[in-house]
Amino acid sequence: CGNFLEMPFEDESFDGAYSIEATCHAPKLEDVYSEIFRVLKPGSLYVSYEWVTTELYRGEDPEHVDIIQGIERGDALPGLRSYSDIAETAKKVGFEVVKEKDLAKPPARPWWSRLKMGRLAYWRNHIVVMVLETLGVAPKGTIDVHEMLFKTADYLTRGGETGIFTPMHMI
């Protein structure tokens, strides 16, 4: 438990490290990668599983921008990075990039299919959440959180369906 930008460990103290859907929350990827590099022993392996925009993302396409901003807002991200920035940043701080791959690409099954929720399921869940909040079983604001998560799931699904976003970029 702590801050991955200021780890309380000596230099070169770990034999390996990994991060899963975490470093995308760093304000500057270079800062968190530098800190990870600092605490690893020379020759150690670091594996990261990143949320990124893919080669299909077009910043001039308003729909693409809307989808990515929706993902960023709903998942409290400082700004999604392009897949191409990941290896470049890792190399910049001293890592040797051994392998890079989007694990969401075929033959993988669509990761976003489980996020799809029909209107009937949404309203069923929404009624349950409303009842729980009204009775005081769920805290005040639970309804708002449920609505925000539903919207975010829609943005994530659209990002997956269009191929402009992946939560499974491994380096």
Tab-separated table of C-alpha atoms in Angstrom:
chain	number	residue	atom	x	y	z
A	1	CYS	CA	0.000	0.000	0.000
A	2	GLY	CA	1.542	3.285	-1.014
A	3	ASN	CA	2.406	5.690	-3.775
A	4	PHE	CA	3.938	4.090	-6.855
A	5	LEU	CA	5.548	7.422	-7.687
A	6	GLU	CA	7.486	7.423	-4.398
A	7	MET	CA	8.096	3.822	-3.332
A	8	PRO	CA	9.671	3.376	0.111
A	9	PHE	CA	12.272	0.887	-1.122
A	10	GLU	CA	16.004	0.979	-1.685
A	11	ASP	CA	17.379	1.145	-5.219
A	12	GLU	CA	17.745	-2.243	-6.935
A	13	SER	CA	15.855	-4.168	-4.248
A	14	PHE	CA	13.450	-6.331	-6.313
A	15	ASP	CA	13.968	-9.295	-8.642
A	16	GLY	CA	10.859	-8.475	-10.689
A	17	ALA	CA	7.680	-6.441	-10.789
A	18	TYR	CA	4.352	-6.198	-12.565
A	19	SER	CA	1.468	-3.782	-12.820
A	20	ILE	CA	-2.059	-4.535	-13.953
A	21	GLU	CA	-4.283	-1.664	-15.083
A	22	ALA	CA	-2.516	0.635	-12.616
A	23	THR	CA	0.113	2.834	-14.245
A	24	CYS	CA	-2.520	4.305	-16.580
A	25	HIS	CA	-3.547	6.306	-13.497
A	26	ALA	CA	-0.130	7.976	-13.190
A	27	PRO	CA	-0.129	11.646	-14.197
A	28	LYS	CA	3.131	11.051	-16.100
A	29	LEU	CA	4.014	7.538	-17.249
A	30	GLU	CA	7.708	8.417	-17.298
A	31	ASP	CA	7.609	9.151	-13.551
A	32	VAL	CA	6.091	5.820	-12.555
A	33	TYR	CA	8.274	3.811	-14.965
A	34	SER	CA	11.373	5.583	-13.609
A	35	GLU	CA	10.401	4.636	-10.082
A	36	ILE	CA	9.798	1.010	-11.056
A	37	PHE	CA	13.125	0.908	-12.898
A	38	ARG	CA	14.866	2.364	-9.816
A	39	VAL	CA	13.712	-0.407	-7.452
A	40	LEU	CA	14.469	-3.294	-9.832
A	41	LYS	CA	17.774	-5.131	-9.785
A	42	PRO	CA	19.699	-4.988	-13.083
A	43	GLY	CA	18.422	-7.642	-15.480
A	44	SER	CA	15.071	-7.977	-13.699
A	45	LEU	CA	11.808	-8.369	-15.562
A	46	TYR	CA	8.914	-5.907	-15.389
A	47	VAL	CA	5.588	-6.694	-17.059
A	48	SER	CA	2.851	-4.106	-17.433
A	49	TYR	CA	-0.745	-4.501	-18.538
A	50	GLU	CA	-1.893	-1.059	-19.744
A	51	TRP	CA	-5.079	0.714	-20.795
A	52	VAL	CA	-4.287	2.527	-24.054
A	53	THR	CA	-5.705	3.857	-27.293
A	54	THR	CA	-4.863	1.657	-30.262
A	55	GLU	CA	-3.577	2.329	-33.751
A	56	LEU	CA	-7.219	2.743	-34.864
A	57	TYR	CA	-7.814	5.793	-32.660
A	58	ARG	CA	-8.130	9.079	-34.567
A	59	GLY	CA	-7.955	12.261	-32.511
A	60	GLU	CA	-9.707	14.210	-35.256
A	61	ASP	CA	-12.783	11.939	-35.105
A	62	PRO	CA	-15.342	13.467	-32.674
A	63	GLU	CA	-16.862	10.046	-31.935
A	64	HIS	CA	-13.439	8.618	-31.032
A	65	VAL	CA	-12.697	11.603	-28.800
A	66	ASP	CA	-16.087	11.283	-27.065
A	67	ILE	CA	-15.545	7.564	-26.374
A	68	ILE	CA	-12.034	8.037	-24.984
A	69	GLN	CA	-13.067	11.021	-22.843
A	70	GLY	CA	-15.965	8.968	-21.477
A	71	ILE	CA	-13.565	6.179	-20.485
A	72	GLU	CA	-11.171	8.681	-18.910
A	73	ARG	CA	-13.949	10.379	-16.925
A	74	GLY	CA	-15.585	7.187	-15.747
A	75	ASP	CA	-12.339	5.507	-14.734
A	76	ALA	CA	-10.604	8.570	-13.224
A	77	LEU	CA	-7.769	8.522	-15.749
A	78	PRO	CA	-5.525	11.544	-16.258
A	79	GLY	CA	-5.594	10.894	-20.013
A	80	LEU	CA	-5.268	7.666	-21.951
A	81	ARG	CA	-1.959	7.195	-23.690
A	82	SER	CA	-1.395	5.808	-27.145
A	83	TYR	CA	-0.084	2.254	-27.353
A	84	SER	CA	2.940	3.679	-29.199
A	85	ASP	CA	3.931	5.804	-26.187
A	86	ILE	CA	4.307	2.840	-23.837
A	87	ALA	CA	7.455	1.207	-25.246
A	88	GLU	CA	8.972	4.591	-26.034
A	89	THR	CA	8.554	5.718	-22.426
A	90	ALA	CA	9.877	2.425	-21.037
A	91	LYS	CA	13.014	2.707	-23.184
A	92	LYS	CA	13.458	6.361	-22.225
A	93	VAL	CA	13.808	5.491	-18.535
A	94	GLY	CA	16.207	2.592	-19.156
A	95	PHE	CA	14.122	-0.507	-19.797
A	96	GLU	CA	14.869	-2.864	-22.657
A	97	VAL	CA	11.563	-3.780	-24.283
A	98	VAL	CA	11.533	-7.528	-24.848
A	99	LYS	CA	7.948	-7.947	-26.012
A	100	GLU	CA	4.874	-5.831	-26.618
A	101	LYS	CA	1.448	-7.173	-27.529
A	102	ASP	CA	-2.235	-6.282	-27.368
A	103	LEU	CA	-3.718	-9.346	-25.696
A	104	ALA	CA	-7.229	-8.249	-26.699
A	105	LYS	CA	-6.640	-8.936	-30.384
A	106	PRO	CA	-7.883	-12.163	-31.974
A	107	PRO	CA	-7.907	-15.004	-31.209
A	108	ALA	CA	-8.980	-13.460	-27.866
A	109	ARG	CA	-12.714	-13.157	-27.415
A	110	PRO	CA	-14.183	-9.655	-27.127
A	111	TRP	CA	-13.366	-8.429	-23.605
A	112	TRP	CA	-16.209	-5.882	-23.687
A	113	SER	CA	-19.029	-8.383	-24.283
A	114	ARG	CA	-19.482	-8.913	-20.515
A	115	LEU	CA	-19.956	-5.160	-20.034
A	116	LYS	CA	-22.967	-5.034	-22.305
A	117	MET	CA	-26.150	-4.766	-20.327
A	118	GLY	CA	-29.581	-4.633	-21.854
A	119	ARG	CA	-32.037	-1.942	-20.859
A	120	LEU	CA	-34.143	-4.469	-18.967
A	121	ALA	CA	-31.170	-5.611	-16.853
A	122	TYR	CA	-30.125	-2.005	-16.268
A	123	TRP	CA	-33.551	-0.963	-15.017
A	124	ARG	CA	-33.859	-4.087	-12.855
A	125	ASN	CA	-30.513	-3.276	-11.220
A	126	HIS	CA	-31.376	0.412	-10.995
A	127	ILE	CA	-34.617	-0.309	-9.129
A	128	VAL	CA	-32.751	-2.553	-6.678
A	129	VAL	CA	-30.139	0.181	-6.119
A	130	MET	CA	-32.872	2.820	-5.638
A	131	VAL	CA	-34.679	0.656	-3.075
A	132	LEU	CA	-31.451	-0.083	-1.190
A	133	GLU	CA	-30.488	3.597	-1.068
A	134	THR	CA	-34.001	4.678	-0.068
A	135	LEU	CA	-34.034	2.133	2.781
A	136	GLY	CA	-30.595	3.266	3.922
A	137	VAL	CA	-29.001	-0.117	3.236
A	138	ALA	CA	-26.838	1.463	0.529
A	139	PRO	CA	-25.270	4.864	1.239
A	140	LYS	CA	-26.559	8.096	-0.248
A	141	GLY	CA	-25.056	8.565	-3.722
A	142	THR	CA	-25.197	4.874	-4.689
A	143	ILE	CA	-27.765	5.653	-7.393
A	144	ASP	CA	-25.440	8.265	-8.915
A	145	VAL	CA	-22.518	5.822	-8.848
A	146	HIS	CA	-24.656	3.134	-10.510
A	147	GLU	CA	-25.604	5.533	-13.311
A	148	MET	CA	-21.985	6.628	-13.790
A	149	LEU	CA	-20.765	3.026	-13.946
A	150	PHE	CA	-23.457	2.146	-16.487
A	151	LYS	CA	-22.401	5.064	-18.706
A	152	THR	CA	-18.746	4.129	-18.336
A	153	ALA	CA	-19.462	0.523	-19.300
A	154	ASP	CA	-21.115	1.855	-22.458
A	155	TYR	CA	-18.025	3.942	-23.321
A	156	LEU	CA	-15.751	0.959	-22.660
A	157	THR	CA	-17.940	-1.251	-24.852
A	158	ARG	CA	-17.881	1.319	-27.661
A	159	GLY	CA	-14.106	1.602	-27.311
A	160	GLY	CA	-13.780	-2.160	-27.666
A	161	GLU	CA	-16.265	-2.512	-30.514
A	162	THR	CA	-14.580	0.239	-32.551
A	163	GLY	CA	-11.138	-1.144	-31.712
A	164	ILE	CA	-9.855	2.274	-30.601
A	165	PHE	CA	-9.251	1.221	-26.977
A	166	THR	CA	-7.721	-1.792	-25.265
A	167	PRO	CA	-7.319	-2.524	-21.575
A	168	MET	CA	-4.942	-5.361	-22.429
A	169	HIS	CA	-1.757	-3.851	-23.867
A	170	MET	CA	1.116	-5.874	-22.440
A	171	ILE	CA	4.730	-4.779	-22.445
